[in-house]
PDB file of C-alpha atoms in Angstrom:
ATOM      1  CA  MET X  15      -4.002 -16.113  11.284  1.00 63.00           C
ATOM      2  CA  LEU X  16      -5.201 -19.146  13.429  1.00 72.00           C
ATOM      3  CA  VAL X  17      -2.530 -20.251  15.936  1.00 72.00           C
ATOM      4  CA  ASN X  18      -2.840 -22.501  19.175  1.00 79.00           C
ATOM      5  CA  ASP X  19      -0.846 -21.894  22.589  1.00 80.00           C
ATOM      6  CA  ALA X  20       1.815 -24.348  21.954  1.00 86.00           C
ATOM      7  CA  VAL X  21       5.096 -21.743  22.234  1.00 88.00           C
ATOM      8  CA  PRO X  22       9.065 -22.863  21.859  1.00 87.00           C
ATOM      9  CA  THR X  23      10.499 -23.554  25.203  1.00 87.00           C
ATOM     10  CA  ARG X  24      13.747 -24.672  26.169  1.00 90.00           C
ATOM     11  CA  ASP X  25      13.899 -26.098  29.682  1.00 90.00           C
ATOM     12  CA  GLY X  26      10.510 -24.982  30.640  1.00 83.00           C
ATOM     13  CA  ALA X  27      11.638 -21.113  29.809  1.00 84.00           C
ATOM     14  CA  LEU X  28      10.274 -19.431  26.740  1.00 85.00           C
ATOM     15  CA  VAL X  29      12.754 -18.989  24.007  1.00 86.00           C
ATOM     16  CA  PHE X  30      11.247 -15.689  22.442  1.00 85.00           C
ATOM     17  CA  ILE X  31       9.377 -13.116  24.029  1.00 82.00           C
ATOM     18  CA  ARG X  32       8.561 -12.945  27.704  1.00 77.00           C
ATOM     19  CA  ASN X  33       6.105 -10.914  29.454  1.00 76.00           C
ATOM     20  CA  THR X  34       6.706  -9.214  32.675  1.00 73.00           C
ATOM     21  CA  GLU X  35       3.390 -10.301  34.267  1.00 74.00           C
ATOM     22  CA  GLY X  36       2.835 -14.227  34.660  1.00 72.00           C
ATOM     23  CA  ASN X  37      -0.932 -14.039  33.492  1.00 78.00           C
ATOM     24  CA  GLU X  38      -0.156 -12.563  30.669  1.00 80.00           C
ATOM     25  CA  TYR X  39      -0.247 -14.146  27.546  1.00 83.00           C
ATOM     26  CA  TRP X  40      -1.437 -11.991  24.169  1.00 86.00           C
ATOM     27  CA  GLY X  41       2.076 -10.465  23.398  1.00 86.00           C
ATOM     28  CA  ILE X  42       3.282 -14.564  23.152  1.00 88.00           C
ATOM     29  CA  LEU X  43       0.488 -15.450  20.838  1.00 89.00           C
ATOM     30  CA  LEU X  44       0.883 -12.170  18.549  1.00 89.00           C
ATOM     31  CA  GLU X  45       4.627 -13.041  18.182  1.00 89.00           C
ATOM     32  CA  LYS X  46       3.583 -17.236  17.203  1.00 90.00           C
ATOM     33  CA  ALA X  47       0.467 -15.645  14.717  1.00 89.00           C
ATOM     34  CA  TYR X  48       3.704 -13.155  12.846  1.00 87.00           C
ATOM     35  CA  ALA X  49       6.009 -15.946  13.234  1.00 85.00           C
ATOM     36  CA  LYS X  50       3.681 -17.767  11.315  1.00 84.00           C
ATOM     37  CA  TRP X  51       2.793 -15.264   8.522  1.00 80.00           C
ATOM     38  CA  VAL X  52       6.554 -14.687   7.934  1.00 76.00           C
ATOM     39  CA  GLY X  53       7.583 -18.314   8.113  1.00 76.00           C
ATOM     40  CA  SER X  54       9.605 -19.262  10.968  1.00 79.00           C
ATOM     41  CA  TYR X  55      10.631 -17.614  14.153  1.00 83.00           C
ATOM     42  CA  GLU X  56      14.000 -17.434  12.748  1.00 77.00           C
ATOM     43  CA  GLY X  57      12.441 -15.040   9.817  1.00 74.00           C
ATOM     44  CA  LEU X  58      11.438 -12.645  12.730  1.00 78.00           C
ATOM     45  CA  GLU X  59      15.361 -11.556  13.499  1.00 74.00           C
ATOM     46  CA  GLY X  60      16.201  -8.194  11.934  1.00 69.00           C
ATOM     47  CA  GLY X  61      13.652  -7.445   9.341  1.00 71.00           C
ATOM     48  CA  PHE X  62      11.962  -4.176   9.059  1.00 78.00           C
ATOM     49  CA  TRP X  63      10.016  -2.321  12.338  1.00 83.00           C
ATOM     50  CA  THR X  64       7.993  -0.655   9.462  1.00 86.00           C
ATOM     51  CA  ASP X  65       7.291  -4.278   7.698  1.00 84.00           C
ATOM     52  CA  ALA X  66       5.541  -5.766  10.963  1.00 85.00           C
ATOM     53  CA  ILE X  67       3.674  -2.563  12.221  1.00 89.00           C
ATOM     54  CA  GLN X  68       1.978  -2.294   8.487  1.00 90.00           C
ATOM     55  CA  SER X  69       1.216  -5.520   8.719  1.00 86.00           C
ATOM     56  CA  PHE X  70      -0.907  -5.566  11.830  1.00 89.00           C
ATOM     57  CA  THR X  71      -2.168  -1.872  11.029  1.00 91.00           C
ATOM     58  CA  GLY X  72      -2.545  -1.474   7.447  1.00 91.00           C
ATOM     59  CA  GLY X  73      -1.189   1.922   7.120  1.00 94.00           C
ATOM     60  CA  VAL X  74       1.088   3.891   5.346  1.00 95.00           C
ATOM     61  CA  VAL X  75       4.700   4.237   5.824  1.00 94.00           C
ATOM     62  CA  GLU X  76       6.603   7.201   5.315  1.00 94.00           C
ATOM     63  CA  ARG X  77      10.528   7.557   5.508  1.00 92.00           C
ATOM     64  CA  ILE X  78      12.496  10.700   6.445  1.00 92.00           C
ATOM     65  CA  LYS X  79      16.036  11.042   6.666  1.00 90.00           C
ATOM     66  CA  LEU X  80      17.222  13.182   9.294  1.00 90.00           C
ATOM     67  CA  ARG X  81      21.163  13.193   8.225  1.00 80.00           C
ATOM     68  CA  GLU X  82      20.533  15.314   4.786  1.00 74.00           C
ATOM     69  CA  GLY X  83      19.979  18.706   6.027  1.00 73.00           C
ATOM     70  CA  ASN X  84      16.416  18.873   4.152  1.00 76.00           C
ATOM     71  CA  ILE X  85      13.696  17.923   6.926  1.00 86.00           C
ATOM     72  CA  PRO X  86      10.772  19.833   7.354  1.00 88.00           C
ATOM     73  CA  GLU X  87      11.066  22.622   9.485  1.00 87.00           C
ATOM     74  CA  ASN X  88       7.982  22.198  11.460  1.00 90.00           C
ATOM     75  CA  LEU X  89       8.992  18.293  11.825  1.00 93.00           C
ATOM     76  CA  PHE X  90       8.315  18.152  15.814  1.00 92.00           C
ATOM     77  CA  GLU X  91       4.830  19.564  15.057  1.00 92.00           C
ATOM     78  CA  ILE X  92       4.488  16.975  12.248  1.00 93.00           C
ATOM     79  CA  MET X  93       5.189  14.103  14.746  1.00 94.00           C
ATOM     80  CA  LEU X  94       3.597  15.619  17.195  1.00 93.00           C
ATOM     81  CA  ASN X  95       0.246  15.672  14.976  1.00 93.00           C
ATOM     82  CA  SER X  96       1.226  12.448  13.801  1.00 94.00           C
ATOM     83  CA  TYR X  97       1.560  10.615  17.424  1.00 93.00           C
ATOM     84  CA  ARG X  98      -1.623  12.179  18.894  1.00 92.00           C
ATOM     85  CA  SER X  99      -3.616  11.086  15.528  1.00 92.00           C
ATOM     86  CA  GLY X 100      -2.885   7.559  16.002  1.00 93.00           C
ATOM     87  CA  SER X 101       0.133   7.363  13.673  1.00 95.00           C
ATOM     88  CA  PHE X 102       3.068   5.193  15.080  1.00 94.00           C
ATOM     89  CA  LEU X 103       6.530   6.668  15.009  1.00 95.00           C
ATOM     90  CA  CYS X 104      10.060   4.591  15.017  1.00 94.00           C
ATOM     91  CA  CYS X 105      13.577   6.105  14.900  1.00 92.00           C
ATOM     92  CA  ILE X 106      16.623   4.373  13.827  1.00 88.00           C
ATOM     93  CA  LYS X 107      20.111   5.006  14.267  1.00 84.00           C
ATOM     94  CA  LYS X 108      23.280   2.517  13.315  1.00 74.00           C
ATOM     95  CA  ASP X 109      24.487   1.045  16.522  1.00 68.00           C
ATOM     96  CA  PRO X 110      28.696   0.003  15.972  1.00 64.00           C
ATOM     97  CA  HIS X 111      28.332  -1.742  19.472  1.00 63.00           C
ATOM     98  CA  ARG X 112      25.046  -4.465  17.895  1.00 57.00           C
ATOM     99  CA  THR X 113      25.605  -7.097  15.263  1.00 53.00           C
ATOM    100  CA  GLU X 114      22.481  -5.249  13.463  1.00 57.00           C
ATOM    101  CA  LYS X 115      23.840  -2.388  10.985  1.00 65.00           C
ATOM    102  CA  TYR X 116      20.894  -0.432  12.476  1.00 69.00           C
ATOM    103  CA  HIS X 117      18.951  -0.495  15.729  1.00 75.00           C
ATOM    104  CA  SER X 118      15.496   0.791  15.702  1.00 82.00           C
ATOM    105  CA  CYS X 119      13.653   2.347  18.646  1.00 86.00           C
ATOM    106  CA  CYS X 120       9.763   2.600  19.099  1.00 88.00           C
ATOM    107  CA  ILE X 121       8.643   6.842  20.186  1.00 90.00           C
ATOM    108  CA  ASP X 122       6.571   5.970  22.921  1.00 88.00           C
ATOM    109  CA  ALA X 123       5.389   9.553  23.583  1.00 87.00           C
ATOM    110  CA  LEU X 124       5.663  13.110  22.483  1.00 87.00           C
ATOM    111  CA  GLU X 125       5.237  16.413  24.903  1.00 83.00           C
ATOM    112  CA  ILE X 126       5.796  20.372  25.184  1.00 79.00           C
ATOM    113  CA  ASN X 127       7.018  20.784  28.336  1.00 72.00           C
ATOM    114  CA  GLU X 128       7.626  24.740  29.485  1.00 66.00           C
ATOM    115  CA  ASP X 129       7.729  25.150  25.328  1.00 69.00           C
ATOM    116  CA  ASN X 130      10.620  22.498  25.316  1.00 78.00           C
ATOM    117  CA  SER X 131       9.862  19.437  23.302  1.00 84.00           C
ATOM    118  CA  GLU X 132      10.620  16.323  24.873  1.00 88.00           C
ATOM    119  CA  ILE X 133      10.217  12.915  22.881  1.00 93.00           C
ATOM    120  CA  CYS X 134      10.568   9.679  25.037  1.00 92.00           C
ATOM    121  CA  VAL X 135      12.576   6.626  23.285  1.00 92.00           C
ATOM    122  CA  ARG X 136      12.412   3.112  23.875  1.00 87.00           C
ATOM    123  CA  ASP X 137      14.826   0.768  23.271  1.00 79.00           C
ATOM    124  CA  PRO X 138      13.383  -2.747  22.900  1.00 75.00           C
ATOM    125  CA  TYR X 139      16.653  -4.325  23.689  1.00 72.00           C
ATOM    126  CA  SER X 140      16.356  -2.957  27.475  1.00 74.00           C
ATOM    127  CA  GLN X 141      13.935  -1.663  29.936  1.00 73.00           C
ATOM    128  CA  GLU X 142      15.424   2.052  29.299  1.00 79.00           C
ATOM    129  CA  TYR X 143      13.436   4.915  28.538  1.00 85.00           C
ATOM    130  CA  ASN X 144      15.178   8.106  26.659  1.00 86.00           C
ATOM    131  CA  PHE X 145      14.007  11.313  27.154  1.00 89.00           C
ATOM    132  CA  TRP X 146      15.333  13.829  24.519  1.00 91.00           C
ATOM    133  CA  THR X 147      14.663  17.521  23.053  1.00 92.00           C
ATOM    134  CA  TYR X 148      13.628  17.620  19.343  1.00 91.00           C
ATOM    135  CA  GLU X 149      17.502  19.002  18.647  1.00 91.00           C
ATOM    136  CA  GLN X 150      19.155  15.887  20.277  1.00 92.00           C
ATOM    137  CA  PHE X 151      16.627  13.908  18.862  1.00 92.00           C
ATOM    138  CA  ILE X 152      17.628  14.877  15.329  1.00 90.00           C
ATOM    139  CA  ASN X 153      21.347  14.466  16.193  1.00 90.00           C
ATOM    140  CA  GLU X 154      20.748  11.156  17.634  1.00 89.00           C
ATOM    141  CA  TYR X 155      19.223   9.488  15.020  1.00 90.00           C
ATOM    142  CA  HIS X 156      19.473   9.244  11.467  1.00 90.00           C
ATOM    143  CA  ARG X 157      16.014   8.732  10.112  1.00 92.00           C
ATOM    144  CA  LEU X 158      12.552   8.816  11.231  1.00 94.00           C
ATOM    145  CA  ASP X 159      10.003   6.202  10.493  1.00 94.00           C
ATOM    146  CA  MET X 160       6.118   6.823  10.900  1.00 95.00           C
ATOM    147  CA  CYS X 161       3.299   4.268   9.766  1.00 95.00           C
ATOM    148  CA  HIS X 162      -0.559   6.371   9.398  1.00 96.00           C
ATOM    149  CA  LYS X 163      -3.729   5.451   9.478  1.00 93.00           C
ATOM    150  CA  ASN X 164      -4.471   8.817   8.119  1.00 92.00           C
ATOM    151  CA  LEU X 165      -2.724   9.908   5.358  1.00 94.00           C
ATOM    152  CA  ASP X 166      -3.829  13.533   6.025  1.00 93.00           C
ATOM    153  CA  ASN X 167      -0.807  12.964   8.204  1.00 93.00           C
ATOM    154  CA  LEU X 168       1.903  12.869   5.755  1.00 95.00           C
ATOM    155  CA  SER X 169       4.703  15.347   6.302  1.00 93.00           C
ATOM    156  CA  ALA X 170       4.282  16.005   1.983  1.00 92.00           C
ATOM    157  CA  LEU X 171       0.436  17.002   2.759  1.00 92.00           C
ATOM    158  CA  TRP X 172       1.288  19.073   5.815  1.00 88.00           C
ATOM    159  CA  GLY X 173      -0.632  22.758   5.533  1.00 83.00           C
ATOM    160  CA  LYS X 174      -2.366  21.261   2.394  1.00 84.00           C
ATOM    161  CA  ASN X 175      -6.207  21.776   1.842  1.00 83.00           C
ATOM    162  CA  ILE X 176      -6.919  19.080  -0.208  1.00 84.00           C
ATOM    163  CA  GLY X 177     -10.333  18.443   0.681  1.00 82.00           C
ATOM    164  CA  SER X 178     -12.110  16.747   3.776  1.00 82.00           C
ATOM    165  CA  CYS X 179     -13.325  13.744   1.778  1.00 87.00           C
ATOM    166  CA  PRO X 180     -12.200  10.134   3.003  1.00 92.00           C
ATOM    167  CA  TRP X 181      -8.988   8.922   1.344  1.00 94.00           C
ATOM    168  CA  GLU X 182     -10.205   6.221  -1.538  1.00 94.00           C
ATOM    169  CA  SER X 183      -7.449   3.449  -2.586  1.00 95.00           C
ATOM    170  CA  GLN X 184      -7.043   1.699  -5.628  1.00 96.00           C
ATOM    171  CA  ASN X 185      -5.180  -1.633  -5.083  1.00 95.00           C
ATOM    172  CA  PHE X 186      -3.014  -3.325  -8.064  1.00 95.00           C
ATOM    173  CA  SER X 187      -0.824  -6.304  -8.036  1.00 93.00           C
ATOM    174  CA  LEU X 188       2.401  -5.654 -10.448  1.00 92.00           C
ATOM    175  CA  GLN X 189       2.745  -7.470 -13.550  1.00 90.00           C
ATOM    176  CA  LEU X 190       6.766  -7.644 -13.767  1.00 87.00           C
ATOM    177  CA  GLU X 191       7.250 -10.655 -16.142  1.00 84.00           C
ATOM    178  CA  SER X 192       8.976  -8.071 -18.766  1.00 88.00           C
ATOM    179  CA  LEU X 193      10.754  -6.015 -16.039  1.00 92.00           C
ATOM    180  CA  CYS X 194       8.036  -3.270 -16.186  1.00 94.00           C
ATOM    181  CA  ASP X 195       4.602  -2.405 -15.937  1.00 95.00           C
ATOM    182  CA  GLU X 196       2.840   0.671 -16.818  1.00 96.00           C
ATOM    183  CA  PHE X 197      -0.197   2.667 -15.759  1.00 97.00           C
ATOM    184  CA  SER X 198      -2.006   5.892 -16.700  1.00 97.00           C
ATOM    185  CA  ILE X 199      -3.609   8.167 -14.155  1.00 97.00           C
ATOM    186  CA  ILE X 200      -6.655  10.266 -15.479  1.00 96.00           C
ATOM    187  CA  LEU X 201      -6.166  13.526 -13.095  1.00 95.00           C
ATOM    188  CA  THR X 202      -9.809  15.849 -13.189  1.00 91.00           C
ATOM    189  CA  ASP X 203     -10.719  17.580 -10.355  1.00 86.00           C
ATOM    190  CA  THR X 204      -8.112  19.778  -8.411  1.00 88.00           C
ATOM    191  CA  ASP X 205      -7.737  20.222  -4.900  1.00 85.00           C
ATOM    192  CA  ASP X 206      -9.601  22.368  -2.482  1.00 80.00           C
ATOM    193  CA  ASP X 207      -6.560  25.172  -2.336  1.00 75.00           C
ATOM    194  CA  GLN X 208      -4.451  24.902  -5.688  1.00 75.00           C
ATOM    195  CA  GLU X 209      -4.599  24.109  -9.116  1.00 79.00           C
ATOM    196  CA  GLY X 210      -3.217  20.570  -8.805  1.00 90.00           C
ATOM    197  CA  CYS X 211      -4.271  16.939  -8.230  1.00 93.00           C
ATOM    198  CA  THR X 212      -2.861  15.482  -5.183  1.00 94.00           C
ATOM    199  CA  PHE X 213      -2.419  11.928  -5.235  1.00 96.00           C
ATOM    200  CA  VAL X 214       0.006   9.225  -3.425  1.00 97.00           C
ATOM    201  CA  VAL X 215       1.504   6.124  -4.907  1.00 97.00           C
ATOM    202  CA  GLU X 216       3.049   3.223  -2.131  1.00 96.00           C
ATOM    203  CA  LEU X 217       4.692   0.320  -3.310  1.00 95.00           C
ATOM    204  CA  VAL X 218       4.758  -3.109  -1.444  1.00 91.00           C
ATOM    205  CA  GLN X 219       6.828  -6.110  -1.467  1.00 86.00           C
ATOM    206  CA  LYS X 220       5.572  -8.655  -0.590  1.00 77.00           C
ATOM    207  CA  ILE X 221       8.359 -10.733   1.273  1.00 67.00           C
ATOM    208  CA  LYS X 222       6.597 -13.334   3.401  1.00 64.00           C
ATOM    209  CA  PRO X 223       5.428 -16.574   1.696  1.00 58.00           C
ATOM    210  CA  ASP X 224       1.859 -17.518   1.218  1.00 57.00           C
ATOM    211  CA  GLU X 225       0.623 -20.784   3.121  1.00 56.00           C
ATOM    212  CA  GLY X 226       1.891 -23.578   1.926  1.00 56.00           C
ATOM    213  CA  GLU X 227       4.736 -21.823  -0.479  1.00 58.00           C
ATOM    214  CA  GLU X 228       7.973 -23.367   0.569  1.00 60.00           C
ATOM    215  CA  LEU X 229      10.532 -20.874   2.486  1.00 56.00           C
ATOM    216  CA  GLU X 230      13.122 -19.643  -0.133  1.00 56.00           C
ATOM    217  CA  TYR X 231      14.973 -17.631   2.523  1.00 53.00           C
ATOM    218  CA  ILE X 232      14.494 -18.421   6.640  1.00 50.00           C
ATOM    219  CA  ARG X 233      14.896 -14.267   6.653  1.00 57.00           C
ATOM    220  CA  PRO X 234      12.336 -12.692   4.252  1.00 54.00           C
ATOM    221  CA  TRP X 235      14.287  -9.558   4.152  1.00 62.00           C
ATOM    222  CA  ASP X 236      16.951 -11.144   1.673  1.00 67.00           C
ATOM    223  CA  ALA X 237      14.177 -11.740  -0.632  1.00 70.00           C
ATOM    224  CA  LEU X 238      13.835  -7.828  -1.269  1.00 79.00           C
ATOM    225  CA  VAL X 239      14.795  -6.545  -4.931  1.00 84.00           C
ATOM    226  CA  HIS X 240      15.154  -2.887  -6.475  1.00 86.00           C
ATOM    227  CA  LEU X 241      12.661  -1.262  -7.927  1.00 92.00           C
ATOM    228  CA  GLU X 242      12.169   2.197  -9.268  1.00 94.00           C
ATOM    229  CA  LEU X 243       9.081   4.369  -9.486  1.00 96.00           C
ATOM    230  CA  GLU X 244       8.337   6.697 -12.348  1.00 96.00           C
ATOM    231  CA  VAL X 245       5.970   9.234 -12.170  1.00 96.00           C
ATOM    232  CA  GLY X 246       5.798  11.892 -14.834  1.00 86.00           C
ATOM    233  CA  GLU X 247       9.394  13.081 -15.072  1.00 87.00           C
ATOM    234  CA  GLU X 248      10.403  11.785 -11.632  1.00 91.00           C
ATOM    235  CA  ILE X 249      12.038   8.582 -11.089  1.00 94.00           C
ATOM    236  CA  PHE X 250      12.419   7.304  -7.423  1.00 94.00           C
ATOM    237  CA  PRO X 251      14.663   4.513  -5.973  1.00 92.00           C
ATOM    238  CA  VAL X 252      12.527   1.596  -4.025  1.00 90.00           C
ATOM    239  CA  LYS X 253      14.771  -0.075  -1.550  1.00 84.00           C
ATOM    240  CA  PHE X 254      12.533  -1.071   1.532  1.00 85.00           C
ATOM    241  CA  PRO X 255       9.552  -3.209   1.356  1.00 85.00           C
ATOM    242  CA  GLN X 256       7.040   0.247   1.683  1.00 89.00           C
ATOM    243  CA  GLU X 257       7.673   3.167  -0.255  1.00 91.00           C
ATOM    244  CA  THR X 258       5.359   6.169  -0.493  1.00 95.00           C
ATOM    245  CA  ARG X 259       5.529   9.041  -2.716  1.00 95.00           C
ATOM    246  CA  CYS X 260       2.848  12.048  -3.024  1.00 95.00           C
ATOM    247  CA  PHE X 261       2.465  13.892  -5.950  1.00 95.00           C
ATOM    248  CA  THR X 262       0.702  17.186  -6.600  1.00 93.00           C
ATOM    249  CA  LEU X 263       0.175  17.067 -10.797  1.00 94.00           C
ATOM    250  CA  GLU X 264      -1.522  19.663 -13.197  1.00 93.00           C
ATOM    251  CA  PRO X 265      -5.329  18.017 -14.386  1.00 94.00           C
ATOM    252  CA  GLY X 266      -4.463  15.302 -17.360  1.00 95.00           C
ATOM    253  CA  THR X 267      -3.481  12.156 -18.222  1.00 96.00           C
ATOM    254  CA  HIS X 268      -0.037  11.006 -16.557  1.00 96.00           C
ATOM    255  CA  ASP X 269       2.061   7.602 -16.937  1.00 96.00           C
ATOM    256  CA  ILE X 270       2.640   5.837 -13.824  1.00 97.00           C
ATOM    257  CA  ARG X 271       5.677   3.495 -14.261  1.00 96.00           C
ATOM    258  CA  VAL X 272       7.490   0.728 -12.239  1.00 96.00           C
ATOM    259  CA  THR X 273      10.278  -1.184 -13.132  1.00 95.00           C
ATOM    260  CA  THR X 274      12.724  -3.650 -12.147  1.00 91.00           C
ATOM    261  CA  ASN X 275      15.870  -5.371 -13.090  1.00 86.00           C
ATOM    262  CA  THR X 276      15.680  -8.820 -11.760  1.00 83.00           C
ATOM    263  CA  GLU X 277      12.817 -11.544 -12.744  1.00 79.00           C
ATOM    264  CA  GLN X 278      13.218 -13.219  -9.524  1.00 74.00           C
ATOM    265  CA  HIS X 279      10.851 -11.587  -7.269  1.00 76.00           C
ATOM    266  CA  SER X 280       8.190 -11.854  -4.894  1.00 76.00           C
ATOM    267  CA  LYS X 281       4.540 -10.188  -5.166  1.00 83.00           C
ATOM    268  CA  ILE X 282       4.568  -6.898  -5.638  1.00 89.00           C
ATOM    269  CA  TYR X 283       1.893  -4.682  -5.226  1.00 93.00           C
ATOM    270  CA  MET X 284       0.716  -0.608  -5.339  1.00 96.00           C
ATOM    271  CA  ARG X 285      -1.411   1.350  -4.149  1.00 96.00           C
ATOM    272  CA  ILE X 286      -3.134   4.422  -4.864  1.00 97.00           C
ATOM    273  CA  PHE X 287      -4.478   6.683  -2.562  1.00 96.00           C
ATOM    274  CA  SER X 288      -6.739   9.696  -3.427  1.00 94.00           C
ATOM    275  CA  LYS X 289      -9.668  12.061  -2.029  1.00 92.00           C
ATOM    276  CA  ARG X 290     -11.384  12.191  -6.036  1.00 90.00           C
ATOM    277  CA  MET X 291     -10.683   8.216  -6.831  1.00 92.00           C
ATOM    278  CA  TYR X 292      -8.729   9.066 -10.003  1.00 95.00           C
ATOM    279  CA  GLU X 293      -9.191   6.864 -12.827  1.00 95.00           C
ATOM    280  CA  VAL X 294      -6.063   4.618 -13.176  1.00 96.00           C
ATOM    281  CA  GLU X 295      -5.941   2.457 -15.994  1.00 95.00           C
ATOM    282  CA  ARG X 296      -3.013  -0.250 -16.608  1.00 94.00           C
ATOM    283  CA  LYS X 297      -1.454   0.107 -20.199  1.00 89.00           C
TER     284      LYS X 297
END
């Protein structure tokens, strides 16, 4: 993305992002580049933290709901390991005092001090840092979002030995003209520590216009459509720009099916990750 140094101002002052140091300009240029990619500065308002961080890193997004009583028992250990391995972490809560329905905060640090967990959370709307114990954290926030550059950090794969080979990805642009696109995946070699075969499926909705395309929505998040991912006998609703699911299935041929309820949608992509590079074919 090419940008110049002309940025919006009002009465000589920057309208959007401002750096506290007068000789810093990288944040302003990064914001302009992302606004150009989205289609407008107005399109940056609201939206999803994970969409932005995935755009910058190419990582895989994982969401863990903290209020449903089924969070991993070792979640803090997963968070700490992910943070130390270079993953990006964000926590979300409902905020009745803001116009946005949800409020996202970045997790800047995780530490263990004298056997006590400590999570440092920064509010992007202020200069405030909040320090929480793990117990306070899961009561304060209702969802944890993580963007992993290393898929080994996915919570569903924690403790599994699926091999030391690097993750390989296969990318597909979905064809949903008939509201459905189907694939088959042929699972052969099993994981190192079990009889099943592990792979990861990610669906990504492209909610930004291509260069030269006319903007249909000022807020690109309004272009999201409802999807369903069906793998084997399991069906999962997809309500975010990115949705990731891990599967461990028996060797053999299994179906992967993606459906939507509307013909009006943006481009939708599917990424399939595995360490065995399983064969995937469109039906």
